[in-house]
Coordinates of C-alpha atoms and ligand atoms in Angstrom, one line a residue:
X1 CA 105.2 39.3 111.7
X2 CA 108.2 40.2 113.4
X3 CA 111.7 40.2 113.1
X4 CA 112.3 36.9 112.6
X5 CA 109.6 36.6 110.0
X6 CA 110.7 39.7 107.8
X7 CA 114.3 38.5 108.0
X8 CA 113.2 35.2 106.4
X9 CA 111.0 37.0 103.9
X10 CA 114.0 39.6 102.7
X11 CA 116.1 36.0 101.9
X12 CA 113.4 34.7 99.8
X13 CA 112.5 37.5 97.7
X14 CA 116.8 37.8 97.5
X15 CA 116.1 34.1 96.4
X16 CA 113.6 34.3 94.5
X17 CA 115.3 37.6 92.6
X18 CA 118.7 35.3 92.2
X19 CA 120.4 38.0 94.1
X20 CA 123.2 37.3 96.8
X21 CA 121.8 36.3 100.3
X22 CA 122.7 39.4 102.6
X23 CA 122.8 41.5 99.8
X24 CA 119.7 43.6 101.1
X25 CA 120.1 45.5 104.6
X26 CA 116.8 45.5 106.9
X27 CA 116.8 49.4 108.0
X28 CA 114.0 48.4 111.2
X29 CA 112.0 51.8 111.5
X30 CA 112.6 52.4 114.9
X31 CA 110.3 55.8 115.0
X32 CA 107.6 56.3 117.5
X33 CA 107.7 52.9 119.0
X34 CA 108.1 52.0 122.8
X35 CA 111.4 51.1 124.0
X36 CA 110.6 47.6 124.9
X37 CA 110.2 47.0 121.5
X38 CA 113.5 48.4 120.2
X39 CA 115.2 46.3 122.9
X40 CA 113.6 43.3 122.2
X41 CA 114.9 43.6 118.5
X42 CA 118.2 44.8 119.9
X43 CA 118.5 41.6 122.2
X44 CA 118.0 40.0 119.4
X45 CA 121.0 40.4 117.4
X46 CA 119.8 43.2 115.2
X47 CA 121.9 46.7 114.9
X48 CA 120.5 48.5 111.4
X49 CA 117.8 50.8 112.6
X50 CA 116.3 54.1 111.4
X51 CA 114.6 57.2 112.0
X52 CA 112.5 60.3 111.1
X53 CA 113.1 62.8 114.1
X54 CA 116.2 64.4 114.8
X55 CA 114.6 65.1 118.6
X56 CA 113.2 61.7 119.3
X57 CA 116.7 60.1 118.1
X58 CA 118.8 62.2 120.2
X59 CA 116.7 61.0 123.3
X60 CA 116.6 57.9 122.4
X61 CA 120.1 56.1 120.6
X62 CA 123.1 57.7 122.9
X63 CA 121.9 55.3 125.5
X64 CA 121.4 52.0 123.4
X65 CA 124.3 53.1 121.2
X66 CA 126.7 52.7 124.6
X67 CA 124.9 49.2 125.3
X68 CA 124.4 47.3 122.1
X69 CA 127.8 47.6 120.6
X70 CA 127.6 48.3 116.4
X71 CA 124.1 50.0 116.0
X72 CA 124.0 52.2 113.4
X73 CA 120.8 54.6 112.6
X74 CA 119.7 56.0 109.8
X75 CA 117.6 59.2 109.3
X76 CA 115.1 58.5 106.9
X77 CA 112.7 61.3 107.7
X78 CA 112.9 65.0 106.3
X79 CA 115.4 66.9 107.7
X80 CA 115.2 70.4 108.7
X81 CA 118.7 72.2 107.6
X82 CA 118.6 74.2 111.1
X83 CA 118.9 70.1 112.3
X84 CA 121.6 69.1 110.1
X85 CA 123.9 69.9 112.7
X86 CA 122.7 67.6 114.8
X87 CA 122.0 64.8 112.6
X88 CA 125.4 64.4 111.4
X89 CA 126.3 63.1 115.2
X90 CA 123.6 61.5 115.6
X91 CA 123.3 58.7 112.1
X92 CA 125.7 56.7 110.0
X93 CA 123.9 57.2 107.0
X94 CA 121.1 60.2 105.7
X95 CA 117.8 58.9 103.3
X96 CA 116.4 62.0 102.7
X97 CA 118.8 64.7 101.2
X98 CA 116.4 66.5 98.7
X99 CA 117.9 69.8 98.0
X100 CA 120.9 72.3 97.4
X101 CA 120.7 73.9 100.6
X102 CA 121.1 70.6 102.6
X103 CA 123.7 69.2 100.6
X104 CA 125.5 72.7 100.9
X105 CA 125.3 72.4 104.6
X106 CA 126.0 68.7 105.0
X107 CA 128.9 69.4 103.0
X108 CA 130.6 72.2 105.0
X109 CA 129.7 70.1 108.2
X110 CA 131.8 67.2 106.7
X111 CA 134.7 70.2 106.0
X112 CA 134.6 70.9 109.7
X113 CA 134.5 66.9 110.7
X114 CA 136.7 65.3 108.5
X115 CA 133.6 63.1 107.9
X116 CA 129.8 62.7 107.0
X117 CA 127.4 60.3 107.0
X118 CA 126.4 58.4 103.9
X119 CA 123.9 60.5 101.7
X120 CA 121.2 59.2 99.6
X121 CA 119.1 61.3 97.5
X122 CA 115.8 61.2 98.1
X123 CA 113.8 61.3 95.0
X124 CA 109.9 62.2 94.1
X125 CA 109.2 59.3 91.8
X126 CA 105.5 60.0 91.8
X127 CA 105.9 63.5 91.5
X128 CA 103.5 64.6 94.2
X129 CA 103.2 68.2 95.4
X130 CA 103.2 67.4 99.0
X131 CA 105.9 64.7 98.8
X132 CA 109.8 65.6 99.7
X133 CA 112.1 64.7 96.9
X134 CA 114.4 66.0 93.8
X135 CA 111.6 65.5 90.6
X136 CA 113.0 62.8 88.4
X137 CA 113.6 65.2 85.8
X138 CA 116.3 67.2 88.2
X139 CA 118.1 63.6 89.6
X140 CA 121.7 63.8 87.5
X141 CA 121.9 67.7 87.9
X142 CA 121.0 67.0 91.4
X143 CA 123.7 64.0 91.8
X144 CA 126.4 65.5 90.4
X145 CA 125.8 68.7 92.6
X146 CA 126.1 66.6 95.6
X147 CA 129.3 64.5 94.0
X148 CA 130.2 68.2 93.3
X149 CA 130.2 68.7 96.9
X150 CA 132.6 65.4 97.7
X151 CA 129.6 64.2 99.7
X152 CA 130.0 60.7 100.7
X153 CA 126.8 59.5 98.0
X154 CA 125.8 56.0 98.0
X155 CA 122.4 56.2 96.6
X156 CA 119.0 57.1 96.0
X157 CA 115.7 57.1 98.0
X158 CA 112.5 56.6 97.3
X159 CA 108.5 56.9 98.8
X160 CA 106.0 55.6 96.1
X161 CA 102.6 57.4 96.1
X162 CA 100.2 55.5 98.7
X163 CA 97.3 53.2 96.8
X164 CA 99.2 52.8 93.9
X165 CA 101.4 50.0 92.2
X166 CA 105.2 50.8 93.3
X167 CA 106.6 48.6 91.3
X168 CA 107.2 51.0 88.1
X169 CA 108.6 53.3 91.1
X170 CA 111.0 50.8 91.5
X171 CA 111.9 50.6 88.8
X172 CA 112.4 53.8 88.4
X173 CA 114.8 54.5 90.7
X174 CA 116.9 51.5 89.7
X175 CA 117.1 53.1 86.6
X176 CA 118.3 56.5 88.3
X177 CA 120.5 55.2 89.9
X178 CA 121.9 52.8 87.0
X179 CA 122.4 55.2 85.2
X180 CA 124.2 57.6 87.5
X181 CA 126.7 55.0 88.8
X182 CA 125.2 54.7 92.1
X183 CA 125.0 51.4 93.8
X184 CA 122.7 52.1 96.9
X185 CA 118.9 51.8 96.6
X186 CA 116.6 52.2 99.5
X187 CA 113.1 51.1 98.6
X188 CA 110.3 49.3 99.9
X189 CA 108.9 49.4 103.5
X190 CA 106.5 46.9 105.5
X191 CA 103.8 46.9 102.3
X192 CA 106.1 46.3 99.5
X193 CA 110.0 45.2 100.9
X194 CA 109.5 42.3 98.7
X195 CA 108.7 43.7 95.3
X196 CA 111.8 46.2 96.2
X197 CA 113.6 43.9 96.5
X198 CA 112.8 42.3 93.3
X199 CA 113.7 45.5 92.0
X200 CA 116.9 45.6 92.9
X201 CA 116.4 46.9 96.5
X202 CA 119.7 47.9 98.7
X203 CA 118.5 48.9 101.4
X204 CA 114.5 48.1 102.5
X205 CA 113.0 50.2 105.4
X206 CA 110.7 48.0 107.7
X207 CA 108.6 49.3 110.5
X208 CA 105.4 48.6 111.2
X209 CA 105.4 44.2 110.2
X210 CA 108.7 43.9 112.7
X211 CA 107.3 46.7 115.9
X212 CA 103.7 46.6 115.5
X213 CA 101.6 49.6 114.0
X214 CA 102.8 53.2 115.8
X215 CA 101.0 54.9 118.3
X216 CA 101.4 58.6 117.6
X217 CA 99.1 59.6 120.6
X218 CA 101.6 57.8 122.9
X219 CA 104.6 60.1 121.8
X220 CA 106.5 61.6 124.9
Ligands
PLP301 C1 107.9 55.3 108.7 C2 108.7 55.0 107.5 C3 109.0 53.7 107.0 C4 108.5 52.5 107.7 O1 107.1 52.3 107.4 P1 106.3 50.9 107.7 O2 105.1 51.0 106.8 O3 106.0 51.0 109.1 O4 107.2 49.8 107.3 C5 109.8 53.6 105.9 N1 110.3 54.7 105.2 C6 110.0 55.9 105.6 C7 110.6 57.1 104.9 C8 109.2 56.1 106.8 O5 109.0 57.4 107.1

């Protein structure tokens, strides 16, 4: 695996899915992982990356952000609305807005900016009770709350439920976001980037097959 390899893969299954080549954007899940990897894919040409911890990325990006010219994060993690604050500085573009509350906030942020990151709505496909997310059933109230808002909204997120077949997940979400005029879908991760992107994938979220697995004991 690698970099190299999953880029070649995500044209394929655009291929393969008689989609546009470059019409998917590798989002490589930078969490967790020792900087000598993140430089060695930052070396290498790529600038999409993403994130789960508002703390770790504030260590972290300022630093390569000021040496690799065009990087741009994305928070793809929960995010805390005592963070939101922070997050808005720190990532072009938020995954995981899941609730009133945070849209409320990220809205009056972006009234006080003059500007927000993009916001996708991250949605429970699976329904699961410890799983972040809007329930399908509240998606279109929950979008046009946020449009309400004049949030910058691009798209929808989604997790599938481990152990299971994602692709009616997908599909799912596609159909969300069809159907709500949204254009931005951010699906699939190292397991299943390819059947997302079948799909009808966006955005794919790749960590572990381009860094290695994670080392959560080795967190500073
Ligand atoms: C960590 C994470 C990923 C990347 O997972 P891999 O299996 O390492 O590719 C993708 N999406 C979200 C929301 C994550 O938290």
């Amino acid at each position: 695996m690698g970099l190299d390899d999953i880029t070649r893969k995500i044209a394929a299954a655009e291929a393969a899915a008689g989609r546009a080549p470059g019409s998917v954007q590798l989002i490589a899940v930078s969490k967790v992982q020792p900087a000598e990897r993140v430089e060695a894919v930052l070396r290498a040409g790529h600038r999409l990356f993403g994130e789960n911890y508002v703390q770790e990325s504030a260590a972290k990006w300022p630093a390569w952000r000021a040496e690799f010219p065009g990087v741009a994060v994305h928070m793809i993690g929960p995010l805390q609305t005592n963070k939101a604050k922070q997050a808005v500085e720190l990532f072009e573009a938020i995954h995981s807005v899941d609730r009133p509350s945070l849209a409320t906030k990220l809205a009056s942020l972006a009234q006080v900016r003059g500007r927000s990151p993009e916001v996708f709505i991250q949605v429970n496909t699976g329904a699961e009770p410890q799983k972040a997310g809007i329930l399908p059933e509240g998606v279109d109230a929950f979008v046009a709350e946020v449009r309400a808002l004049d949030l910058p909204l691009v798209g929808l997120m989604c997790i599938p439920p481990e152990g299971e077949d994602p692709a009616p997940h997908f599909a799912m979400l596609a159909g969300m976001a069809a159907r709500n005029g949204l254009s931005g879908l951010s699906m699939g991760m190292s397991s299943d980037f390819e059947a997302a992107i079948a799909a009808g994938a966006t955005h794919v979220r790749v960590g572990s097959a381009i860094f290695g697995a994670r080392d959560y004991s080795a967190r500073h």
